XYZ file of C-alpha atoms in Angstrom:
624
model
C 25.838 9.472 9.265
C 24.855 7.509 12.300
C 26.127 10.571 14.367
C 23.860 12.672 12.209
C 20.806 11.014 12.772
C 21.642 10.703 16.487
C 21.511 14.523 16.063
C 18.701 14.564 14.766
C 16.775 12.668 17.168
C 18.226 14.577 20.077
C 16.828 17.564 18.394
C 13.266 16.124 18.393
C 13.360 15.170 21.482
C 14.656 17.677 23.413
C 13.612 20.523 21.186
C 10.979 19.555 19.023
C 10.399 19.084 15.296
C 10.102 16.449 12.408
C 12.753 14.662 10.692
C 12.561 12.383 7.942
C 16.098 10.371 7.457
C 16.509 7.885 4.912
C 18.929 5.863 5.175
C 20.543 2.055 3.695
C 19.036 -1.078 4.196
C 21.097 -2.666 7.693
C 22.271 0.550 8.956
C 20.766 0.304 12.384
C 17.504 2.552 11.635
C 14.908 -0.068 14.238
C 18.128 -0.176 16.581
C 18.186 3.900 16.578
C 14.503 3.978 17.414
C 13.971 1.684 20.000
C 17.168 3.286 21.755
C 15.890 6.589 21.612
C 12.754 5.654 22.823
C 14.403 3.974 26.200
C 16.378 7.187 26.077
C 13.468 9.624 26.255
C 11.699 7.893 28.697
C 14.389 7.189 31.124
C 15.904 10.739 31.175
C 12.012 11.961 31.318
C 12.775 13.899 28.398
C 8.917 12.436 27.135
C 6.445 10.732 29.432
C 4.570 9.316 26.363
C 6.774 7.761 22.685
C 4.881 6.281 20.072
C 6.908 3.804 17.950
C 4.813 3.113 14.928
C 5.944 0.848 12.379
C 4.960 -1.029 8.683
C 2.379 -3.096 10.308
C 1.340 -4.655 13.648
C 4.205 -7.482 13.770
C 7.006 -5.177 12.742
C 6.133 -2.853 15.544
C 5.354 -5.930 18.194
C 9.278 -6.894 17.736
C 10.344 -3.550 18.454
C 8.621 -3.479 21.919
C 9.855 -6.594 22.297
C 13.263 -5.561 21.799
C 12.834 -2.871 24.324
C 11.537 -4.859 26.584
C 14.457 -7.491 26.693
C 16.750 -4.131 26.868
C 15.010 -3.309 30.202
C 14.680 -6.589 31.280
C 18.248 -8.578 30.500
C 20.814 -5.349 30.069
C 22.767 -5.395 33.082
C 24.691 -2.354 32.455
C 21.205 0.053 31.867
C 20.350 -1.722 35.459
C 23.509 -0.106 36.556
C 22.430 3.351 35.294
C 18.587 3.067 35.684
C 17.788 0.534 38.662
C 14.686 2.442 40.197
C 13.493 1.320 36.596
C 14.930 -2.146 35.716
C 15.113 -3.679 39.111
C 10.871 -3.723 39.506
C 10.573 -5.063 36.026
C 13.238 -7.919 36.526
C 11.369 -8.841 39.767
C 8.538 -9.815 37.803
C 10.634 -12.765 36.876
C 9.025 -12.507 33.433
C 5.584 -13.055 34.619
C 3.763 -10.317 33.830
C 0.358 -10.898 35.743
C 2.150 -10.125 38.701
C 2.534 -6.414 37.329
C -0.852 -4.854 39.114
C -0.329 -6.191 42.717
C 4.064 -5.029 42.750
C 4.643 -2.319 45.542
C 7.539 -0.462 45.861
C 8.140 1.492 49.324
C 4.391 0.241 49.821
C 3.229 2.184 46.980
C 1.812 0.678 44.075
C 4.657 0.914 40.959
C 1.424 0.787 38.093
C 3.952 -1.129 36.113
C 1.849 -2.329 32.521
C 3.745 -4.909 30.523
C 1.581 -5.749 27.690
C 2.647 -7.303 23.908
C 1.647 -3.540 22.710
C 2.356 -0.976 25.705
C 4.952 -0.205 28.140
C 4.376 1.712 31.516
C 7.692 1.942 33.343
C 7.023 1.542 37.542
C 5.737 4.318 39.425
C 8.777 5.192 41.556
C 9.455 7.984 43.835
C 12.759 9.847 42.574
C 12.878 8.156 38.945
C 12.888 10.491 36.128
C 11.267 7.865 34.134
C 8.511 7.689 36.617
C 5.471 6.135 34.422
C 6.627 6.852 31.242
C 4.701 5.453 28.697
C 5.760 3.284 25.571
C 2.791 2.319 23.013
C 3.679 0.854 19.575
C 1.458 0.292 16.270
C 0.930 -0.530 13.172
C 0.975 2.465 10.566
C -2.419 0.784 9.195
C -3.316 0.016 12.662
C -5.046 1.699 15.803
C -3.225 4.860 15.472
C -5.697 7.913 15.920
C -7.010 9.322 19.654
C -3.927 7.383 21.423
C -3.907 8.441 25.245
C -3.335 6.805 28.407
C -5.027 7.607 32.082
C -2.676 7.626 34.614
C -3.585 6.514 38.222
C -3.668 10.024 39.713
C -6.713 10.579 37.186
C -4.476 12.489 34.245
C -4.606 11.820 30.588
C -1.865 12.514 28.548
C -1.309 11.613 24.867
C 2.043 10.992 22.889
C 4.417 14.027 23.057
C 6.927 12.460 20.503
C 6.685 9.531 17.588
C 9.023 7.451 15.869
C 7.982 6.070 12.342
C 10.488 3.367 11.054
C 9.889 2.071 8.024
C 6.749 2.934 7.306
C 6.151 0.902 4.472
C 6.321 -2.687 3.195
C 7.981 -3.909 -0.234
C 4.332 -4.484 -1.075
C 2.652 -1.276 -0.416
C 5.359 1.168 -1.699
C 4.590 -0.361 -5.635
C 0.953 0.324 -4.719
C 0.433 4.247 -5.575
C -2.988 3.791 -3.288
C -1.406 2.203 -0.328
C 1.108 5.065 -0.510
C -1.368 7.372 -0.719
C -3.273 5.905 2.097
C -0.426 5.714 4.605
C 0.825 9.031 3.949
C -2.505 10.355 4.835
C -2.383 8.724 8.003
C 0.871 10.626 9.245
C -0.689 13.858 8.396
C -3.756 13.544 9.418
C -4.002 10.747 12.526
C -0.110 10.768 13.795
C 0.811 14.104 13.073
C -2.743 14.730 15.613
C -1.880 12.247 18.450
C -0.926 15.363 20.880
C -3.910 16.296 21.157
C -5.557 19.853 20.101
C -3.276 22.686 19.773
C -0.377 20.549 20.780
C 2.139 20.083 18.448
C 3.940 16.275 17.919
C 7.865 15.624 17.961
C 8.860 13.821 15.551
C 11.377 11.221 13.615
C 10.597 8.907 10.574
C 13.450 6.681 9.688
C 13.159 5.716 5.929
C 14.525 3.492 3.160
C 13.660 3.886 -0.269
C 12.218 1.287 -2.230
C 10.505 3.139 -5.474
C 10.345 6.347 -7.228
C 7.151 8.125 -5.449
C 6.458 5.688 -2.888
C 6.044 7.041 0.661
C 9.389 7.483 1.664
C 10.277 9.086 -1.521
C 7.416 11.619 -0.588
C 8.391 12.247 2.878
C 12.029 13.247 1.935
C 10.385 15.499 -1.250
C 11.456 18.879 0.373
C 8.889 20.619 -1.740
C 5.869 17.959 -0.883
C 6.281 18.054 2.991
C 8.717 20.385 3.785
C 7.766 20.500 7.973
C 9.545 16.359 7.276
C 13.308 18.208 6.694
C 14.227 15.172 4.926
C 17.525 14.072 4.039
C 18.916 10.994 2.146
C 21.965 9.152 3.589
C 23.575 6.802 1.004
C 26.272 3.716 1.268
C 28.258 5.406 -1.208
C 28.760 9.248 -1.244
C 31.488 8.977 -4.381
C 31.697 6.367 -6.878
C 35.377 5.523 -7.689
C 36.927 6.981 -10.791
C 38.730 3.765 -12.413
C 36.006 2.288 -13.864
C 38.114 -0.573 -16.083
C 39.635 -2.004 -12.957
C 36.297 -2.168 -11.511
C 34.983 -3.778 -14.891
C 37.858 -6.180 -14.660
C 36.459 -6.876 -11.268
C 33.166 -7.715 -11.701
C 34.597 -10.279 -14.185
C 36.971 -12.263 -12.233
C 34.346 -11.869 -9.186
C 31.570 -13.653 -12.065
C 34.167 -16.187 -12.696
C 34.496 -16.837 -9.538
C 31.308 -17.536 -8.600
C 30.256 -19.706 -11.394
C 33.088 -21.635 -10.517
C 32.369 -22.258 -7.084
C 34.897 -20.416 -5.648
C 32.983 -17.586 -3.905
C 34.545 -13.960 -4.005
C 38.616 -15.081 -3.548
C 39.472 -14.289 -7.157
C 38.175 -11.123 -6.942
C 39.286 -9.979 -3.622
C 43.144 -11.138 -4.812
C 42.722 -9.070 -7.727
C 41.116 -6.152 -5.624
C 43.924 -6.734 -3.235
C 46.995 -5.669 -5.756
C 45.162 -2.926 -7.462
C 43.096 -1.308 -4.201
C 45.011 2.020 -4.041
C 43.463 2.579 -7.507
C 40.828 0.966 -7.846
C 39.704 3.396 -4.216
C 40.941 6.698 -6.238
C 38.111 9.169 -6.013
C 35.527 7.187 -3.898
C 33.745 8.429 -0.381
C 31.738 5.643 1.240
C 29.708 6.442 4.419
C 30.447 3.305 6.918
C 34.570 2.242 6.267
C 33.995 -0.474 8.727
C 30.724 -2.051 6.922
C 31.958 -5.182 5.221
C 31.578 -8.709 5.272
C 35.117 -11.264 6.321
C 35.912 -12.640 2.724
C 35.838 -8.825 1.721
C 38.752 -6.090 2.311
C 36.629 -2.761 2.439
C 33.541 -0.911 2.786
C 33.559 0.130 -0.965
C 34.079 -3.480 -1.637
C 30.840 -4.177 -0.164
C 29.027 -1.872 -1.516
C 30.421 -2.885 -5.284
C 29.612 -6.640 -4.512
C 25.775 -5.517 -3.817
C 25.859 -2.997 -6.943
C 27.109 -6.268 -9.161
C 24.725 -8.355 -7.451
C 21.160 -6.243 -8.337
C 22.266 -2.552 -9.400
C 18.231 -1.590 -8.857
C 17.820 -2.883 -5.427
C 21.594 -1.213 -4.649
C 20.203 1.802 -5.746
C 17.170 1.755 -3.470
C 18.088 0.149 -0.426
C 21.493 1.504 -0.047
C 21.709 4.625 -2.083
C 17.921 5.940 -1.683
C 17.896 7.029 -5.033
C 15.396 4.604 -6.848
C 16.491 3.921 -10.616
C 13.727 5.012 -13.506
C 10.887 2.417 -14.162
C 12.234 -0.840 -16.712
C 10.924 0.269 -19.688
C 9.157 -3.112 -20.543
C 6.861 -2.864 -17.508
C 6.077 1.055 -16.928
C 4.550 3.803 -18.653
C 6.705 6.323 -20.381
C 5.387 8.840 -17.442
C 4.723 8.955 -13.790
C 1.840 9.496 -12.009
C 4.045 12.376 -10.254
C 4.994 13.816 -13.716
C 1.397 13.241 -14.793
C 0.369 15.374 -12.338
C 2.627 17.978 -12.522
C 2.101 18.438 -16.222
C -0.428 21.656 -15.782
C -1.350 24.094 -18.494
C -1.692 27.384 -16.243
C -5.352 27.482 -17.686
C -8.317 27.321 -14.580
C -10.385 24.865 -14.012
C -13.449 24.474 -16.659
C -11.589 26.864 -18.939
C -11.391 25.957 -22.623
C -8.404 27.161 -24.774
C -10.074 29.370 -27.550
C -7.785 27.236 -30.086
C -10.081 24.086 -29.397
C -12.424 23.229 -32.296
C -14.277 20.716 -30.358
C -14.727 18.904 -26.729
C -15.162 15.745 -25.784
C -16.313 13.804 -22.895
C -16.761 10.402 -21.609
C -18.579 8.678 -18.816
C -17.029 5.526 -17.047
C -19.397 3.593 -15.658
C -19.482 1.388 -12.293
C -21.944 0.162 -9.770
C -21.242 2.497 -6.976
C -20.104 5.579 -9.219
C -19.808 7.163 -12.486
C -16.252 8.964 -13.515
C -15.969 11.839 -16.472
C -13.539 13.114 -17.976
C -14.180 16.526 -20.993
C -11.169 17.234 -22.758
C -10.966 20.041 -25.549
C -8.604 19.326 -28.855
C -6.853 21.282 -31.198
C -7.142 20.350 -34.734
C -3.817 18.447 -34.425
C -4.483 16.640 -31.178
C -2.965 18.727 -28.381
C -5.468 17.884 -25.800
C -6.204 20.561 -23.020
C -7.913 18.319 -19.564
C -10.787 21.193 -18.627
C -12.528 18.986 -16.340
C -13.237 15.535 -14.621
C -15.137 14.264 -11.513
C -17.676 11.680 -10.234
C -21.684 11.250 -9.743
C -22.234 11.403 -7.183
C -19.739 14.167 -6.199
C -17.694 12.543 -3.872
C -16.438 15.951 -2.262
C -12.560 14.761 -1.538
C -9.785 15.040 -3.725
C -7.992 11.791 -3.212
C -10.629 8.389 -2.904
C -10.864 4.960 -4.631
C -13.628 3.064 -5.431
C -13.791 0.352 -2.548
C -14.015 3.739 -0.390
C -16.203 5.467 -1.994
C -19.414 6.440 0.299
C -21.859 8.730 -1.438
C -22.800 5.860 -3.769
C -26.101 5.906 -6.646
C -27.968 3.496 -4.368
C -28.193 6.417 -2.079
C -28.752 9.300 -4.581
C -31.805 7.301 -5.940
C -32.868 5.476 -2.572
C -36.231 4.527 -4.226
C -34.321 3.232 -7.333
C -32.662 -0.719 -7.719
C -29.193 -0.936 -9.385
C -30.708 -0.264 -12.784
C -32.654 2.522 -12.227
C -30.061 4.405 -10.023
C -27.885 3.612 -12.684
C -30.116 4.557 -15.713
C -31.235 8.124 -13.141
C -27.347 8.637 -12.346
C -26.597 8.593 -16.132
C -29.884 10.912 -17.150
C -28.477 13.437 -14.347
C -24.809 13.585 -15.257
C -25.270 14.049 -19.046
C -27.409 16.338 -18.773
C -25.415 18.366 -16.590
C -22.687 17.995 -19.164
C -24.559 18.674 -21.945
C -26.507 22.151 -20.269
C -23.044 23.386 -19.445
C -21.317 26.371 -20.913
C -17.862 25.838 -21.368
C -16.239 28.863 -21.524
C -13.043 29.709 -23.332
C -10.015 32.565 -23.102
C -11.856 34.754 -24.968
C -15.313 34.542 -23.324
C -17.065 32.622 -26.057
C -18.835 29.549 -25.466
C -18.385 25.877 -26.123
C -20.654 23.071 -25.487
C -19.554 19.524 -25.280
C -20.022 18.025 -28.967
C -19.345 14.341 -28.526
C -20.543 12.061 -25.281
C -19.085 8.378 -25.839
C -20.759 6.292 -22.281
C -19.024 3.209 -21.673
C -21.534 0.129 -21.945
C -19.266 -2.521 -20.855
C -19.879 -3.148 -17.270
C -21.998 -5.819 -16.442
C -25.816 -5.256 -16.620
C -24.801 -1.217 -17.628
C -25.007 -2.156 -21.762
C -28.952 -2.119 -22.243
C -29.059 0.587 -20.005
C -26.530 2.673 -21.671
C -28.296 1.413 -24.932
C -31.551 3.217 -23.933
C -30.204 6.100 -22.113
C -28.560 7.351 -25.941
C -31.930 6.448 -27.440
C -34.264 8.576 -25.434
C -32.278 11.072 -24.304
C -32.592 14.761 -25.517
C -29.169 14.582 -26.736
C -29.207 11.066 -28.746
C -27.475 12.966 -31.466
C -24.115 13.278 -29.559
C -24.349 10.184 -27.339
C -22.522 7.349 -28.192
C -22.432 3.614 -26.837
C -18.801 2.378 -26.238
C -17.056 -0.794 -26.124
C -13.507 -0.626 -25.776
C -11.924 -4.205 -27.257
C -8.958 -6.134 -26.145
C -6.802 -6.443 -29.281
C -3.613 -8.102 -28.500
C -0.410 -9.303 -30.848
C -2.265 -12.616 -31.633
C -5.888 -10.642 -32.476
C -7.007 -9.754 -35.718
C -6.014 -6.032 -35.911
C -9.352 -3.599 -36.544
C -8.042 -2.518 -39.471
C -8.087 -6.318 -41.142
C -12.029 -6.263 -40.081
C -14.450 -6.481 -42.638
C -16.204 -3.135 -44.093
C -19.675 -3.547 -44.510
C -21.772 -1.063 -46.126
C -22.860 1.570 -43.146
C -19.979 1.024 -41.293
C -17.827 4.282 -40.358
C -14.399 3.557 -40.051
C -11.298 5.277 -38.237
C -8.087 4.827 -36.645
C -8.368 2.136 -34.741
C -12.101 2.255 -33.916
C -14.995 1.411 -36.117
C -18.614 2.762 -35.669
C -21.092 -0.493 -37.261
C -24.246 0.024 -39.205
C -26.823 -0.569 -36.433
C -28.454 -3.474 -36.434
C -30.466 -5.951 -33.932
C -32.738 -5.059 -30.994
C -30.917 -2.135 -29.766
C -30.958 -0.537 -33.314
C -28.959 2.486 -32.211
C -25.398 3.397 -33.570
C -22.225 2.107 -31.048
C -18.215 2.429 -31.474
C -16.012 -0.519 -31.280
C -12.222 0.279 -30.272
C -8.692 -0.791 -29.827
C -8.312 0.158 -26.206
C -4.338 -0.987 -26.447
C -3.679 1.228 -29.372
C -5.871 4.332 -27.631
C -3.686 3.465 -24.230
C -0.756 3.899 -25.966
C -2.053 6.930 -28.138
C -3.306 8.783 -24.711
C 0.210 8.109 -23.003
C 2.069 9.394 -26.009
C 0.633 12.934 -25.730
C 1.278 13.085 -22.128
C 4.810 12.486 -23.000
C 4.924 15.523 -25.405
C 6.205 18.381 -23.772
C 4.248 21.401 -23.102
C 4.136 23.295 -26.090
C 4.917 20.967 -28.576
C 2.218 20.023 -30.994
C -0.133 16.645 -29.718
C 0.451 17.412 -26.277
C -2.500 16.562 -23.364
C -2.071 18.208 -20.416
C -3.750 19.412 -17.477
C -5.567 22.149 -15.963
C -3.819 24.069 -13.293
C -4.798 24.302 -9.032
C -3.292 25.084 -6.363
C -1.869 22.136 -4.188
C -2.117 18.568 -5.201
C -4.896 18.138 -7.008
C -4.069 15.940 -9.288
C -2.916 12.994 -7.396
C -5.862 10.973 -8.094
C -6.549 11.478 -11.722
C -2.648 11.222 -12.518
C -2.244 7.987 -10.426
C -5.607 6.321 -12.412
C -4.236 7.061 -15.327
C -0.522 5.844 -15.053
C -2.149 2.570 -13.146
C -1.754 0.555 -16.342
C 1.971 -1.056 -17.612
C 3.281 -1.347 -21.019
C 3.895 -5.068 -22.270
C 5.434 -5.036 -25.841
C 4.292 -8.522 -27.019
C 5.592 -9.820 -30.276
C 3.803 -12.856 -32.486
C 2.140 -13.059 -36.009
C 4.925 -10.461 -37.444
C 4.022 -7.703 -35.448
C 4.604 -6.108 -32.220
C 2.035 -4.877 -29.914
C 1.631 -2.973 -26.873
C -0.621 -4.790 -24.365
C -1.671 -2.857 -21.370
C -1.842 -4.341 -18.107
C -2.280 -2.962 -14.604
C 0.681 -2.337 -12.127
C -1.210 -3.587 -9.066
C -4.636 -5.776 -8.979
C -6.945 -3.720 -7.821
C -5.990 -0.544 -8.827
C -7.970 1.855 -9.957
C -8.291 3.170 -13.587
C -11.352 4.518 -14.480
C -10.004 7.973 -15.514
C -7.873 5.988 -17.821
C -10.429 5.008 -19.584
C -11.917 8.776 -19.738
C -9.188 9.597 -21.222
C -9.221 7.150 -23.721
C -12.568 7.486 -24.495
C -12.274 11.228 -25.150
C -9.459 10.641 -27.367
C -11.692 8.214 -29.222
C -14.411 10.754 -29.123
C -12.108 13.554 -30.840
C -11.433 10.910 -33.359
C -14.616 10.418 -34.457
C -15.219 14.550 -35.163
C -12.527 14.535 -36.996
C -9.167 15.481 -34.894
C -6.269 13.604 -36.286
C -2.183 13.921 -35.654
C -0.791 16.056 -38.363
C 0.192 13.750 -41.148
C -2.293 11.539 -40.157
C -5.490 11.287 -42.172
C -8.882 10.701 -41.109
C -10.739 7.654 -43.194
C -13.547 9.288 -45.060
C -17.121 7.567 -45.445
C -17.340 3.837 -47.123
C -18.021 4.615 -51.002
C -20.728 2.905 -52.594
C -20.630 0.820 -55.367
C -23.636 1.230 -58.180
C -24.876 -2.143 -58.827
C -27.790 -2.763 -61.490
C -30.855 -4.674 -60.270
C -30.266 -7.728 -63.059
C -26.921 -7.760 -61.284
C -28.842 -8.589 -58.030
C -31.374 -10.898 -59.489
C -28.285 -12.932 -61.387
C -26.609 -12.855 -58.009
C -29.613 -14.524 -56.440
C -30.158 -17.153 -59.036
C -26.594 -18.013 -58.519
């Protein structure tokens, strides 16, 4: 393997092209790059590498480590001395860099904590080659360098190692982020109509974190990625191996370290190796025998972070902290059906409107009778005009579509605009008939946004199909919805209850379980397509999904147990994250509820019945 990335980066170098290797945790990836980066420059395959790693400090010590290599390696002095020699006179102080001559030219040597320029020397191959690392969040876009003679020239070939922290690659966002960086700012640092070299050394830490994209063949295919494991072939005698991790337990607990089980691996080793294929035979530690030893002793230790860091194949999400679907299955779930198009088999649409101070999300989503759910649409107002943003980031803001307006009234104007333009809309469907949306739910949660919301579904033209929402934190130890008293007025439903209006607003509002509707909304996206109670998505070419799919698998599951009943309490993955078209699709959900959609088998509570009571029974009641 460490032959076949060697490969690899010859081929970039000298040829051109992007690779994307993943390979175990502590097999020499940061070595690899720096190396071929002193390689490059010496041999003047490239006059200008870019080393970019997981943040400023990571990619510090690797031009530190290149610099002690031409500095302190006497046997690259014997090789390369028309480089090392003018560095080493230096004597480690660098200030005397600008005024070294060489021959009684100047050697332009630059020997900064962030960029290497090797001397300027008459017959050296490596003649003012240029070494510049970063951070991958960093100063990474428009890189060039002027060279004394008065000509620019920008990197010709970049190494990415380890582009991620343990931190960012659980963040869907940060993933996001930093693999828009490599496309857009390092895949660009040749310059126009130049194309980049290229070799990004990886390690696996999640399902669909960046590395896990890079090496997706059908994601970034230009990348040629390929994963490189500890262990190619798992051995076949798995009771030995059982036995094993039982005396090694034993062992351990006993204060004895790993000599039990090494004596017992010692007199069964021819079969307890029978079938196995490890990639390194020499990688092992001195109170171990072999490779595949090694490798065992880290599977026993954490079998997740073995599977990661030294396999590159991530296990699936625990099931006590992770949806029941990815964000990458989320978004792959597509219906085949265009964009705005509503299945003919709908009986009614829904929509919802997310509110925030910058922003408002929306979400319409047409339903079957039986709650399949068919995503026709979403967005923001303003229209933000990218596919992939979050809020921090967001720049065409309501301030600025209402300049004239304070928070309230660009709020209370962004709200007029967008339901209006939800409600004037023609939905078409299959058959070239016409839906319009029939229930609007407008979440009236966020901060000063409830009187607003309040007397945007009074006066608007559309009252009739505007509804105030307040989605309600009902946990294990709450009093479930359904244990709520019933007052006369009061419509009632699964998990959501609609209250006789009452009080200053005087205007009808829904109350709802958003933990039970979280869970409800991630159960049909884990129907399969087809299958009755299914939600999926409409269909576009490329990615288009990322966003919405990422928002709404941004929350966890917590199954939390206490008063005799278990309950799912959602929670998000990451702080910060956002969720907003979560909560779309939750409200719309709610929404179909209310007209009337229902799982098959599953009932719909009809209106409260009145009881007849005679006046005297009032006035008695009184008296009493």
């Amino acid at each position: 393997d460490h032959l076949k990335v060697i490969a690899k980066i010859e081929t970039a170098v000298l040829d051109g092209g992007l690779f994307a290797m993943a390979m175990p945790r502590g097999s020499g990836k940061t070595s690899l790059c720096e190396t071929a980066a002193v390689w490059a420059m010496l041999f003047g395959h490239r006059e200008f590498v870019m080393i970019i790693g997981s943040d400023r400090d990571h990619a510090k010590q690797m031009l530190d480590s290149i610099k002690a290599e031409i500095e302190h390696n006497d046997l690259l002095h014997e090789d390369f001395p028309e480089v090392c020699e003018p560095v080493r006179r230096l004597e480690g102080i660098h200030q005397r860099a600008p005024g070294q001559l060489c021959g009684g030219a100047a050697t332009n040597i630059h020997w900064t904590d962030q960029e290497i320029v090797l001397p300027t020397v008459q017959g050296s191959r490596g003649s003012g080659a240029i070494v510049r690392v970063a951070g991958i969040t960093g100063r990474v876009r428009g890189a060039k360098y002027k060279r004394p003679d008065g000509r620019s020239v920008r990197p010709s070939l970049v190494l990415i190692d380890d582009p991620q922290t343990d931190e960012s690659a659980k963040s869907p966002s940060q993933c996001t982020g930093r693999e828009r960086i490599i496309a857009g700012a390092v895949l660009g640092l040749a310059g126009p109509g130049r194309k980049i070299a290229g070799l990004s050394t990886l390690t696996v830490v999640a399902r669909d974190d960046l590395a896990d994209r890079l090496l997706n063949s059908q994601r970034h295919p230009q990348w040629q990625g390929e994963r490189l494991k500890m262990v190619y072939a798992f051995p076949t005698e798995e009771a030995l191996w059982t036995q094993y991790a039982e005396h090694r337990a034993q062992g351990l607990r006993a204060g004895r370290g790993l000599s039990d089980a090494t004596k017992f691996y010692r007199k069964n080793r021819k079969a307890m190796d029978a079938g196995s294929a490890v990639a390194w035979p020499q990688r092992f530690n001195p109170d171990e025998l072999s490779a595949l030893q090694h490798a065992m002793n880290l599977r026993l230790q954490d079998e997740a972070a073995f599977a990661a860091e030294c396999q590159n194949e991530p296990l699936a999400p625990a099931l006590e902290a992770a949806p029941e679907i990815t964000a990458e299955e989320i978004a792959m779930k597509t219906n085949g059906r265009p964009r705005g198009e509503v299945p003919s088999t709908c009986t009614t649409l829904t929509a919802f409107i997310d509110v925030q101070g910058k922003a408002l999300y929306w979400t319409a989503i047409g339903w079957e009778p039986v709650f399949t759910g068919y995503v026709v649409d979403y967005g923001t107002f303003p229209d933000q005009r990218q596919p992939y943003f979050t809020l921090r980031e967001i720049r065409r803001t309501l301030a600025m579509q209402f300049p004239r307006a304070g928070l309230e009234g660009a709020l209370y104007g962004g709200l007029q605009e967008l339901t209006q333009m939800l409600f004037a809309r023609e939905w078409k469907t299959d058959t070239g008939a016409v839906m319009r949306i029939g229930r609007c739910m407008i979440d009236a949660n966020w901060g000063m946004s409830t009187d607003i919301v309040y007397q945007l579904c009074r006066q608007s033209a559309h009252s009739a199909m505007l509804t105030p929402s307040h989605g309600r934190w009902v946990g294990a130890t709450s009093v479930p919805m359904a244990a709520y008293t019933r007052k006369p007025g009061d419509r009632v439903g699964s998990n959501w209850r609609m209250p006789a209006p009452t009080g200053r607003r005087a205007i009808r509002h829904i109350l709802f379980d958003a933990n039970a509707w979280k869970s409800h909304v991630m159960q049909r996206l884990s129907v399969p397509l087809g299958d009755s109670g299914c939600l999926s998505l409409f269909a576009e070419r490329g990615d288009p999904h990322r966003m919405f799919a990422e928002q709404l698998a941004a929350e966890r599951r917590v199954p939390v147990e206490a008063r005799g009943r278990t309950v799912d309490e959602w929670k998000l993955r990451q702080p910060g994250l956002d969720n907003h078209y979560l909560d779309c699709a939750v409200g719309c959900a709610v929404a179909a509820s209310m007209e009337g959609i229902a799982l098959e088998g599953i009932g719909t509570p009809g209106p409260l019945k009145r009881q007849r009571i005679k006046f005297a029974e009032i006035s008695a009641r009184r008296q009493r």
